[in-house]
Coordinates of C-alpha atoms and ligand atoms in Angstrom, one line a residue:
Chain T
M677 CA -0.2 0.0 -0.5
P678 CA 1.4 3.5 -0.9
E679 CA 1.6 6.1 1.2
I680 CA -1.5 8.4 1.5
G681 CA -1.0 11.5 -0.3
L682 CA -2.4 14.9 -0.2
K683 CA -4.5 14.5 -3.7
D684 CA -6.4 11.0 -1.7
V685 CA -7.4 13.4 1.8
E686 CA -9.1 16.1 -1.0
N687 CA -10.7 13.4 -2.8
T688 CA -11.9 11.7 0.4
A689 CA -13.0 15.2 1.8
K690 CA -15.2 16.0 -1.5
L691 CA -17.0 13.1 -1.2
A692 CA -17.8 14.1 2.3
K693 CA -18.1 17.5 1.4
L694 CA -16.1 18.5 3.9
E695 CA -13.2 21.7 3.3
F696 CA -9.8 21.6 5.0
T697 CA -6.4 24.3 5.1
G698 CA -3.5 22.9 4.0
A699 CA -2.3 22.6 7.5
E700 CA -4.9 20.4 8.0
K701 CA -4.7 18.7 4.8
E702 CA -1.1 17.7 5.4
K703 CA -1.7 16.4 9.3
F704 CA -4.1 13.6 8.1
A705 CA -1.9 12.6 4.9
G706 CA 0.3 11.4 7.7
Q707 CA -2.6 10.6 9.9
F708 CA -4.1 8.1 7.2
S709 CA -0.5 6.1 6.1
K710 CA 0.2 5.1 9.7
I711 CA -4.0 3.9 10.0
V712 CA -3.4 2.1 6.6
K713 CA -0.3 1.1 7.3
F714 CA -1.2 -0.7 11.1
V715 CA -4.3 -2.3 9.1
E716 CA -1.3 -3.8 7.0
K717 CA -0.1 -5.3 10.0
I718 CA -3.0 -8.0 9.4
S719 CA -1.2 -9.7 6.0
E720 CA 2.1 -10.7 7.9
L721 CA -0.3 -12.9 9.5
N722 CA -1.2 -16.7 7.7
T723 CA -4.7 -16.1 6.8
D724 CA -4.8 -19.2 4.4
D725 CA -7.3 -21.0 6.9
I726 CA -9.2 -18.4 7.7
P727 CA -12.6 -17.7 6.0
P728 CA -13.3 -14.0 5.2
T729 CA -15.4 -11.8 7.7
T730 CA -17.9 -10.1 5.9
H731 CA -19.2 -8.5 9.2
A732 CA -18.6 -8.1 12.5
V733 CA -21.3 -9.1 14.5
E734 CA -23.1 -13.0 14.9
K735 CA -26.1 -12.7 15.3
R736 CA -28.5 -14.3 12.1
N737 CA -31.5 -13.3 10.7
V738 CA -33.5 -10.7 12.9
I739 CA -36.7 -10.1 11.3
R740 CA -39.6 -8.5 12.5
E741 CA -43.1 -9.3 10.9
D742 CA -44.7 -6.8 9.0
S743 CA -47.7 -4.6 11.0
V744 CA -48.4 -1.7 11.0
G745 CA -47.1 0.4 14.2
E746 CA -46.8 4.5 14.9
S747 CA -44.8 6.6 13.3
M748 CA -43.8 10.0 14.3
P749 CA -46.8 13.4 15.0
I750 CA -46.0 15.9 12.8
D751 CA -45.6 18.3 15.1
V752 CA -42.7 16.2 16.6
F753 CA -40.8 16.0 13.4
E754 CA -41.2 19.7 12.2
K755 CA -39.0 20.2 15.6
T756 CA -36.3 17.8 14.0
A757 CA -35.3 20.2 11.6
P758 CA -33.8 23.5 11.8
K759 CA -36.6 24.4 9.7
A760 CA -40.3 22.9 8.4
L761 CA -43.0 24.2 6.3
D762 CA -45.9 22.2 5.2
R763 CA -45.4 19.3 6.9
S764 CA -41.8 19.0 4.8
I765 CA -37.6 19.6 6.2
V766 CA -36.7 23.4 3.9
V767 CA -34.0 22.5 2.5
P768 CA -31.7 24.6 0.1
R769 CA -33.6 25.0 -3.8
V770 CA -32.0 21.4 -5.0
I771 CA -31.3 22.3 -8.5
E772 CA -31.7 18.9 -10.5
H773 CA -29.7 18.1 -13.0
Chain R
M248 CA -20.2 0.2 -41.1
E249 CA -22.6 -1.3 -39.4
Y250 CA -23.5 -1.3 -35.7
E251 CA -24.6 -3.9 -33.2
A252 CA -26.5 -2.6 -30.1
V253 CA -25.8 -3.8 -26.6
I254 CA -28.3 -2.8 -23.6
G255 CA -28.4 -4.2 -20.7
L256 CA -31.0 -2.8 -18.3
E257 CA -31.9 -2.6 -14.0
V258 CA -34.7 -2.9 -13.0
H259 CA -36.7 -1.4 -9.3
V260 CA -39.5 -3.1 -8.2
Q261 CA -40.8 -1.6 -5.1
L262 CA -42.3 -4.7 -3.5
N263 CA -46.3 -3.9 -1.4
T264 CA -45.4 -4.4 1.5
A265 CA -47.3 -3.1 4.3
T266 CA -44.5 -1.6 6.3
K267 CA -41.2 -0.2 4.8
I268 CA -38.3 -2.4 5.1
F269 CA -36.5 -1.8 8.2
C270 CA -39.1 0.1 10.5
S271 CA -42.4 -0.1 10.5
C272 CA -44.4 2.9 9.5
S273 CA -46.5 2.8 6.4
T274 CA -45.7 2.7 2.8
E275 CA -49.3 3.6 2.3
F276 CA -49.2 6.2 -1.0
G277 CA -50.4 9.4 -1.5
A278 CA -50.4 9.9 2.3
A279 CA -50.0 13.8 3.5
P280 CA -45.8 14.6 3.4
N281 CA -44.3 13.3 6.6
S282 CA -47.0 11.3 7.6
H283 CA -45.7 7.7 7.6
V284 CA -42.1 8.2 9.5
C285 CA -39.9 7.7 12.2
E286 CA -36.6 7.8 13.9
I287 CA -34.7 4.7 12.3
C288 CA -36.2 6.6 8.5
M289 CA -35.4 9.5 9.6
G290 CA -31.9 7.9 9.8
Q291 CA -31.8 9.5 13.7
P292 CA -28.4 8.7 15.7
G293 CA -28.6 5.4 17.9
V294 CA -31.9 3.8 16.9
L295 CA -31.9 0.2 14.9
P296 CA -32.6 -0.9 12.0
V297 CA -34.4 -4.8 11.6
L298 CA -35.7 -6.1 8.2
N299 CA -39.1 -7.2 7.2
R300 CA -40.4 -10.4 7.0
E301 CA -42.7 -9.9 4.3
A302 CA -39.9 -7.6 2.0
L303 CA -37.3 -10.3 2.4
D304 CA -39.7 -13.3 1.1
K305 CA -41.1 -11.4 -1.6
A306 CA -37.4 -10.9 -3.0
V307 CA -36.9 -14.3 -2.1
K308 CA -40.7 -14.8 -4.5
A309 CA -39.2 -12.9 -7.0
G310 CA -35.7 -14.0 -7.5
L311 CA -37.2 -18.0 -7.8
S312 CA -40.1 -16.5 -10.9
L313 CA -36.9 -15.2 -12.4
N314 CA -34.4 -18.9 -11.9
C315 CA -32.3 -16.6 -9.7
G316 CA -30.2 -19.1 -6.8
I317 CA -31.0 -18.0 -3.0
S318 CA -28.4 -16.7 -1.4
D319 CA -27.9 -18.7 2.2
Y320 CA -25.9 -15.7 3.2
S321 CA -26.9 -12.3 1.9
K322 CA -26.2 -9.4 3.7
F323 CA -26.5 -5.6 4.0
D324 CA -24.4 -3.1 3.4
R325 CA -24.6 1.2 3.2
K326 CA -23.8 3.5 0.0
N327 CA -22.8 6.5 0.7
Y328 CA -24.0 9.6 -1.2
F329 CA -24.6 13.1 -0.3
Y330 CA -28.6 13.8 -1.5
P331 CA -31.7 15.8 0.4
D332 CA -33.6 13.4 -0.2
L333 CA -31.4 10.5 1.4
P334 CA -31.7 11.6 5.9
K335 CA -29.1 9.1 6.4
G336 CA -26.2 10.3 4.5
Y337 CA -25.9 6.5 3.4
Q338 CA -29.0 4.2 1.7
I339 CA -28.6 1.0 3.0
S340 CA -28.4 -1.8 0.3
Q341 CA -26.6 -5.1 -0.6
F342 CA -22.7 -4.5 -2.2
D343 CA -21.2 -8.1 -2.6
Y344 CA -24.0 -11.4 -1.2
P345 CA -26.9 -10.3 -2.8
I346 CA -29.7 -11.4 -1.6
C347 CA -30.9 -13.0 -5.1
G348 CA -28.0 -14.4 -7.2
K349 CA -27.9 -15.4 -11.2
G350 CA -31.0 -16.1 -13.0
Y351 CA -32.7 -15.8 -16.0
L352 CA -35.8 -14.9 -18.1
D353 CA -36.9 -15.7 -21.5
I354 CA -39.2 -13.1 -23.7
D355 CA -41.0 -13.6 -26.5
L356 CA -40.7 -11.5 -29.1
S357 CA -43.0 -10.1 -31.8
D358 CA -41.7 -12.0 -35.0
G359 CA -42.5 -15.5 -32.6
S360 CA -38.5 -15.8 -31.6
T361 CA -37.9 -16.4 -27.7
K362 CA -34.7 -15.4 -26.3
R363 CA -33.3 -15.5 -23.3
V364 CA -31.8 -13.0 -21.0
G365 CA -29.5 -13.3 -18.6
I366 CA -30.4 -12.1 -14.6
T367 CA -26.9 -11.1 -12.8
R368 CA -28.5 -10.8 -9.7
A369 CA -30.7 -8.9 -7.8
H370 CA -31.1 -7.2 -4.3
L371 CA -32.8 -5.3 -1.5
E372 CA -32.7 -2.0 -0.8
E373 CA -34.4 0.5 0.8
D374 CA -35.8 3.6 -1.2
A375 CA -35.0 7.3 -0.5
G376 CA -37.4 9.9 0.1
K377 CA -39.2 13.0 -1.6
L378 CA -38.1 16.4 -3.3
V379 CA -41.4 18.8 -4.0
H380 CA -39.9 22.2 -5.8
T381 CA -42.0 25.1 -6.0
E382 CA -42.0 27.1 -8.8
G383 CA -39.8 30.4 -8.8
A384 CA -38.9 29.6 -4.7
G385 CA -35.7 29.4 -3.2
Y386 CA -35.9 26.1 -1.5
S387 CA -36.8 22.4 -2.1
L388 CA -39.0 19.8 0.6
V389 CA -37.9 17.8 1.6
D390 CA -40.8 14.7 1.8
L391 CA -39.7 11.4 3.8
N392 CA -42.9 8.9 3.4
R393 CA -40.6 6.8 0.3
A394 CA -37.8 7.3 2.4
G395 CA -37.3 3.1 3.3
V396 CA -40.0 1.7 0.7
P397 CA -38.7 -1.8 0.1
L398 CA -37.2 -2.4 -3.2
L399 CA -35.7 -5.0 -5.4
E400 CA -33.5 -4.1 -7.9
I401 CA -33.1 -6.2 -10.5
V402 CA -29.7 -6.2 -12.8
S403 CA -30.3 -7.9 -16.2
E404 CA -27.1 -9.0 -18.1
P405 CA -26.0 -7.4 -21.1
D406 CA -27.3 -9.5 -23.5
M407 CA -30.0 -7.2 -25.0
R408 CA -29.3 -5.9 -28.8
S409 CA -32.7 -4.1 -29.3
S410 CA -35.2 -1.8 -28.0
E411 CA -37.2 -4.4 -29.1
E412 CA -36.0 -6.5 -26.8
A413 CA -35.2 -4.5 -24.2
F414 CA -38.9 -3.7 -24.2
H415 CA -40.1 -7.2 -24.1
Y416 CA -37.6 -7.8 -21.0
L417 CA -38.8 -5.0 -19.2
K418 CA -43.2 -6.1 -20.4
S419 CA -42.3 -9.1 -19.1
L420 CA -40.5 -8.6 -15.8
R421 CA -43.7 -6.3 -15.2
N422 CA -46.0 -9.5 -15.9
I423 CA -44.2 -12.1 -13.7
M424 CA -44.4 -9.2 -10.9
K425 CA -48.0 -8.8 -11.4
Y426 CA -48.4 -12.4 -11.6
I427 CA -46.9 -13.8 -8.1
G428 CA -48.3 -10.5 -6.5
V429 CA -44.8 -8.6 -5.3
S430 CA -45.8 -5.6 -6.4
D431 CA -47.7 -3.2 -7.7
V432 CA -45.5 -2.6 -10.8
N433 CA -46.5 1.1 -12.3
L434 CA -44.1 2.6 -14.7
E435 CA -46.2 6.0 -13.7
E436 CA -46.2 5.8 -10.4
G437 CA -42.9 5.2 -9.7
S438 CA -43.3 1.6 -8.1
L439 CA -41.6 0.4 -11.4
R440 CA -38.7 2.4 -12.6
C441 CA -35.7 1.3 -15.5
D442 CA -32.4 2.4 -15.9
A443 CA -31.0 1.2 -19.4
N444 CA -27.2 1.0 -19.9
I445 CA -26.3 0.5 -23.4
S446 CA -23.4 0.6 -25.7
I447 CA -22.6 0.5 -29.2
R448 CA -19.9 -2.0 -31.1
P449 CA -18.6 -3.3 -34.9
K450 CA -21.4 -5.4 -35.8
G451 CA -19.6 -8.7 -34.7
D452 CA -17.0 -7.1 -32.2
D453 CA -16.5 -9.1 -29.1
K454 CA -15.6 -6.4 -26.8
L455 CA -17.7 -3.9 -25.5
G456 CA -18.1 -0.4 -26.2
T457 CA -18.0 2.5 -23.2
K458 CA -21.6 2.2 -21.5
V459 CA -23.3 5.1 -21.0
E460 CA -26.5 4.7 -18.7
V461 CA -30.1 6.7 -19.4
K462 CA -32.7 7.1 -16.8
N463 CA -35.9 8.8 -16.2
M464 CA -37.9 6.7 -18.4
N465 CA -41.2 6.3 -17.1
S466 CA -43.3 4.8 -19.4
F467 CA -43.1 1.2 -22.1
N468 CA -42.7 3.1 -24.7
G469 CA -39.8 6.0 -23.5
V470 CA -38.1 2.8 -22.8
R471 CA -38.4 1.9 -26.4
K472 CA -38.2 5.2 -27.6
A473 CA -34.8 7.0 -25.0
I474 CA -33.0 3.1 -25.7
D475 CA -33.4 4.0 -29.7
H476 CA -32.5 7.5 -29.4
E477 CA -29.1 6.9 -27.3
I478 CA -28.3 4.4 -30.2
E479 CA -28.3 5.9 -32.9
R480 CA -26.4 9.3 -31.1
Q481 CA -24.0 6.7 -29.9
I482 CA -23.6 5.5 -33.9
F483 CA -23.7 9.3 -35.2
A484 CA -20.7 10.2 -32.3
A485 CA -18.7 6.9 -33.3
E486 CA -18.5 7.6 -37.3
N487 CA -18.1 11.4 -36.7
G488 CA -14.9 10.3 -35.1
E489 CA -16.5 11.5 -31.6
R490 CA -15.6 9.3 -28.4
I491 CA -18.3 8.5 -25.8
V492 CA -17.8 9.1 -22.4
Q493 CA -18.6 7.3 -19.9
E494 CA -21.3 9.0 -18.8
T495 CA -25.2 9.1 -17.5
R496 CA -27.5 10.7 -19.5
L497 CA -31.3 11.6 -18.1
Y498 CA -34.3 11.1 -21.5
D499 CA -36.5 13.8 -22.1
A500 CA -39.9 12.4 -23.1
A501 CA -41.2 15.9 -24.9
A502 CA -38.1 16.6 -26.5
N503 CA -37.0 12.5 -27.3
K504 CA -33.6 13.5 -26.4
T505 CA -31.2 12.2 -23.7
H506 CA -28.9 15.3 -22.0
P507 CA -26.0 14.3 -19.4
M508 CA -26.4 14.6 -16.0
R509 CA -23.5 14.5 -14.0
S510 CA -20.1 16.3 -15.1
K511 CA -17.5 13.1 -15.3
E512 CA -14.9 14.5 -12.9
E513 CA -17.5 13.7 -10.2
A514 CA -16.6 10.2 -10.9
N515 CA -19.2 8.2 -8.3
D516 CA -17.0 6.5 -4.6
Y517 CA -20.2 5.0 -2.7
R518 CA -17.5 3.7 -0.4
Y519 CA -20.2 0.5 0.0
F520 CA -19.1 -0.5 4.0
P521 CA -21.1 -3.7 5.9
E522 CA -24.5 -2.0 7.7
P523 CA -23.3 -3.1 11.1
D524 CA -26.6 -2.7 12.6
L525 CA -28.2 -5.4 10.5
P526 CA -26.8 -8.9 11.0
P527 CA -26.7 -11.3 7.8
V528 CA -29.4 -13.1 6.7
C529 CA -29.5 -17.0 6.1
V530 CA -32.3 -18.3 4.3
T531 CA -32.2 -22.3 4.7
P532 CA -33.8 -24.5 2.0
E533 CA -37.0 -25.6 3.8
E534 CA -37.6 -21.7 3.6
I535 CA -36.6 -21.6 -0.1
D536 CA -38.9 -24.5 -0.5
N537 CA -42.0 -23.5 1.0
I538 CA -41.9 -20.0 -1.1
R539 CA -41.3 -22.1 -4.0
K540 CA -44.8 -23.1 -3.0
T541 CA -46.8 -20.3 -3.3
L542 CA -45.7 -19.6 -6.9
P543 CA -48.6 -19.1 -9.3
E544 CA -48.5 -20.7 -13.0
L545 CA -46.3 -17.5 -14.7
P546 CA -46.9 -15.4 -17.4
R547 CA -45.3 -17.8 -20.4
E548 CA -46.1 -21.1 -19.1
K549 CA -49.8 -19.4 -18.6
M550 CA -49.6 -18.5 -22.4
R551 CA -48.3 -22.0 -24.0
R552 CA -51.1 -23.9 -22.5
F553 CA -53.4 -21.5 -23.7
E554 CA -51.7 -21.5 -27.4
K555 CA -51.7 -25.3 -27.1
D556 CA -55.3 -26.9 -25.0
Y557 CA -57.4 -23.9 -26.7
N558 CA -55.7 -24.3 -30.1
I559 CA -55.7 -20.1 -30.2
T560 CA -53.0 -18.7 -31.5
R561 CA -49.5 -17.3 -29.9
Q562 CA -50.3 -13.6 -30.5
D563 CA -54.3 -14.2 -29.2
A564 CA -52.5 -16.1 -25.9
I565 CA -50.1 -13.0 -25.3
T566 CA -52.3 -10.2 -24.9
L567 CA -55.1 -12.4 -22.7
T568 CA -51.8 -13.6 -20.7
D569 CA -50.3 -9.8 -20.1
D570 CA -52.6 -9.2 -17.9
F571 CA -53.4 -12.1 -15.0
D572 CA -56.5 -10.5 -14.5
L573 CA -58.0 -10.6 -18.4
A574 CA -56.6 -14.8 -18.6
A575 CA -58.9 -15.7 -15.1
Y576 CA -62.0 -13.6 -16.7
F577 CA -61.5 -15.8 -19.7
E578 CA -60.7 -19.4 -18.5
E579 CA -63.7 -18.0 -16.0
C580 CA -65.7 -18.0 -19.3
L581 CA -64.6 -21.7 -21.4
K582 CA -66.2 -23.1 -17.9
G583 CA -69.2 -21.9 -19.0
Y584 CA -69.4 -21.9 -23.5
K585 CA -70.3 -24.9 -25.0
G586 CA -67.9 -23.9 -28.4
E587 CA -64.2 -23.6 -29.5
P588 CA -62.6 -21.3 -27.2
K589 CA -61.3 -19.7 -29.5
K590 CA -64.3 -17.7 -30.0
A591 CA -64.4 -16.9 -26.6
A592 CA -61.0 -15.4 -27.2
N593 CA -61.9 -13.7 -29.8
W594 CA -64.8 -12.4 -28.6
I595 CA -63.7 -11.2 -25.5
Q596 CA -60.2 -9.6 -27.2
A597 CA -63.0 -7.6 -29.6
E598 CA -66.0 -7.0 -28.0
V599 CA -64.7 -7.3 -24.6
M600 CA -61.5 -5.0 -24.7
A601 CA -63.1 -2.4 -26.8
V602 CA -66.1 -1.6 -23.7
L603 CA -62.8 -1.9 -21.1
N604 CA -61.3 1.1 -23.7
E605 CA -64.5 3.0 -24.2
L606 CA -65.1 3.4 -20.4
S607 CA -61.5 3.6 -19.4
M608 CA -62.3 0.0 -16.7
G609 CA -59.7 -2.9 -15.7
I610 CA -61.4 -6.6 -16.1
T611 CA -61.5 -6.4 -12.6
E612 CA -63.6 -3.6 -11.9
Y613 CA -65.8 -5.0 -15.2
A614 CA -66.1 -8.6 -13.8
A615 CA -67.4 -7.2 -10.8
K616 CA -69.9 -4.4 -11.6
M617 CA -70.7 -4.9 -15.6
M618 CA -70.6 -8.5 -16.3
P619 CA -69.4 -11.6 -14.2
A620 CA -67.6 -13.6 -17.4
T621 CA -70.9 -16.3 -16.8
Q622 CA -72.9 -14.4 -18.6
I623 CA -70.3 -13.9 -21.8
A624 CA -70.2 -17.3 -21.8
E625 CA -74.2 -17.3 -21.5
L626 CA -74.4 -15.1 -24.4
L627 CA -72.2 -16.9 -27.0
N628 CA -73.4 -20.0 -26.2
F629 CA -77.1 -18.6 -27.9
V630 CA -75.1 -18.1 -30.2
E631 CA -73.1 -22.0 -30.3
D632 CA -77.4 -23.2 -30.2
G633 CA -78.5 -21.4 -33.4
T634 CA -80.9 -19.0 -31.4
I635 CA -79.1 -16.0 -32.7
T636 CA -76.6 -15.2 -35.2
G637 CA -72.7 -13.7 -34.6
K638 CA -74.4 -10.4 -35.7
M639 CA -77.3 -10.4 -33.7
A640 CA -75.0 -11.1 -30.1
K641 CA -73.3 -7.7 -30.9
D642 CA -76.8 -5.8 -30.4
V643 CA -77.7 -8.2 -27.9
Y644 CA -73.5 -7.4 -26.2
A645 CA -74.4 -3.8 -26.4
A646 CA -78.1 -3.7 -24.8
M647 CA -76.4 -6.5 -22.0
V648 CA -73.8 -3.4 -21.5
D649 CA -75.8 -0.4 -21.3
T650 CA -79.3 -2.1 -19.3
K651 CA -76.8 -5.1 -17.5
K652 CA -79.5 -7.8 -18.1
T653 CA -78.8 -10.8 -19.2
A654 CA -78.2 -12.1 -22.8
K655 CA -81.7 -14.3 -22.5
Q656 CA -83.6 -10.8 -20.8
V657 CA -82.9 -8.9 -23.5
I658 CA -83.0 -11.7 -26.0
D659 CA -86.6 -13.0 -25.1
E660 CA -87.3 -8.9 -23.6
K661 CA -86.6 -7.9 -27.8
G662 CA -88.1 -11.2 -29.1
L663 CA -84.3 -11.7 -30.5
K664 CA -84.2 -15.8 -32.1
Q665 CA -82.7 -16.5 -35.0
V666 CA -85.4 -17.5 -37.7
S667 CA -83.9 -21.5 -38.1
D668 CA -87.9 -23.1 -39.8
S669 CA -87.5 -24.4 -42.7
G670 CA -90.8 -23.7 -43.7
E671 CA -90.8 -20.4 -43.2
L672 CA -87.5 -19.8 -44.2
E673 CA -88.3 -20.7 -47.9
K674 CA -91.6 -18.4 -47.3
V675 CA -89.6 -16.0 -47.7
V676 CA -87.0 -16.7 -50.6
D677 CA -89.5 -18.1 -52.7
K678 CA -91.0 -14.3 -52.3
V679 CA -87.5 -12.4 -52.8
I680 CA -86.8 -14.7 -55.2
N681 CA -91.0 -14.3 -57.4
D682 CA -90.4 -10.1 -56.4
N683 CA -86.9 -10.0 -58.2
P684 CA -86.7 -12.3 -61.9
G685 CA -84.5 -9.9 -63.3
E686 CA -82.1 -10.0 -60.3
V687 CA -83.1 -14.2 -61.5
E688 CA -82.0 -14.1 -64.6
K689 CA -78.6 -12.5 -64.1
Y690 CA -77.8 -15.6 -61.8
R691 CA -78.7 -17.2 -64.6
S692 CA -76.7 -16.0 -66.9
G693 CA -73.7 -16.3 -64.8
K694 CA -73.4 -13.7 -62.5
K695 CA -73.4 -15.7 -59.1
N696 CA -72.3 -12.8 -56.6
V697 CA -76.4 -11.4 -57.7
I698 CA -76.6 -14.0 -54.3
G699 CA -75.6 -11.4 -52.1
F700 CA -78.3 -9.2 -53.2
F701 CA -81.0 -11.4 -52.1
V702 CA -79.2 -13.0 -48.9
G703 CA -79.8 -8.9 -48.3
Q704 CA -83.3 -8.8 -49.3
I705 CA -83.9 -12.0 -46.8
M706 CA -82.2 -10.2 -44.0
K707 CA -84.5 -7.8 -44.9
E708 CA -87.6 -9.2 -44.7
T709 CA -86.6 -10.9 -41.8
R710 CA -84.7 -8.0 -39.5
G711 CA -81.3 -9.6 -39.2
Q712 CA -82.9 -12.9 -37.3
A713 CA -82.6 -15.5 -40.9
N714 CA -80.3 -18.4 -39.7
P715 CA -77.6 -16.7 -43.0
K716 CA -76.4 -20.7 -43.2
M717 CA -79.9 -21.9 -43.9
V718 CA -80.7 -19.0 -46.4
N719 CA -77.7 -19.6 -48.7
D720 CA -78.6 -23.2 -48.6
I721 CA -82.1 -22.2 -49.4
L722 CA -81.5 -19.8 -52.1
T723 CA -78.7 -21.6 -53.7
K724 CA -81.2 -24.6 -54.2
K725 CA -83.8 -22.2 -55.3
L726 CA -81.7 -20.7 -57.8
D727 CA -79.9 -23.3 -59.4
Q728 CA -82.7 -25.7 -59.7
A729 CA -84.7 -23.9 -62.4
Ligands
ZN743 ZN1 -40.2 4.5 9.6

């Protein structure tokens, strides 16, 4: 695994819709590289006989029946958003496509 | 150069469960904004989504109907992206362990041939909310009623080569989902959504060209037109030396054009990772078998059976089985009808469908409120046993539709009876022959087609109630003897 560079940090920040200063990016690039190297230690182990882990939880088949329950009262719902109007959450205008 | 199109479809089917996929909010369509919303489908911190059994069972049922392998280990993943209609900032979907694996669908094309289209996979996921834009306003409104509604995304192999094949694949898929009762599959209402991956390549090449994804095709005709248009656009670009870029394009039905949706540098990176809140799902062979037992006869099997058992044309069989309820109506009619099934098939396709179109009514409502299939059987039996002619039956049917009376009531009230009494018919024939010596002369001098004139006169005399076959026989006999 190569070093994590500024470009990787910038791309990740863009996907997460976050903005950072140049100094912050430098700092994160260093920290990310350390994390990746730490994870790479695993490849030192022989995992030939170990099935891949696809999920961290041991439980299986947690399922509920299809019966309708209470939803949230609209006045409570409206309080959860910074701004509500006509039973809806107000967001800056989305220009589609 | 001759080009070949390569088409694969991604179809989203909304599963018709009572509640959402991971919470107990109702999935009712058309409710007031945000009436079916809770902490879970809003994506509040610290909540625990739990899978809906019905959504799982319906996904398995859909998979079985498409000949898919059902996975004995399936899990959910988070697909990360930002959009205001996605409250959590990720969509719960299935990435590397979908519930349904490889399958196929056989489709019947207009030229009578059959084509097998491969299914790559089908996976469960949640729907997003809806954005409402007000003209001129500086804001948009978010309605989360639809957020968390269960979807099954069915991905096909790039096996289709024309818009016609894609159209038939989609139609066939819709019919199957309708037959097995897992979805309302309405393109216009959005319970069936279709995206197409389209590329072109020189005919005979094995290598796939650069694919373009086309979205926003919200009618069956739209799918056909959008694909045709996109194929033409790509061929035009290729012939003019332009490079086709991998992108997503939106179909604009009004203009019959596609235009790019996102700029290409904004390449998606969904950073899928396992959904820690939902444990994996393991469906047992017994469970799969139990669901398999609930599968009804599928549209194509029914079509083949109709064709063979009722001796009707393939096209008739396709039309009648296109709608589950129409097929049931036809078979209900056959239970009481004593004639050839073909005649009932013709009657339903011509007369009944005309009334359905005129009243904009579905067959179920028609059967319940206007005319049960047994009444069509009764009407056709009166033609079969010679009580009325086929032509009279049309008038009787019109009266039945208008008055909701039975065929027998209409026939009795109007005094409609086919005249099949040979003595009575002979009298009429004699009269018409005696009244028209000139025409008789013509007939006997070789102008055999004046027979039509005589039949017309006889029908006039009997107010259309004469048995046409008997009239013909008696008339020919009398005209030929002399
Ligand atoms: Zn909910």
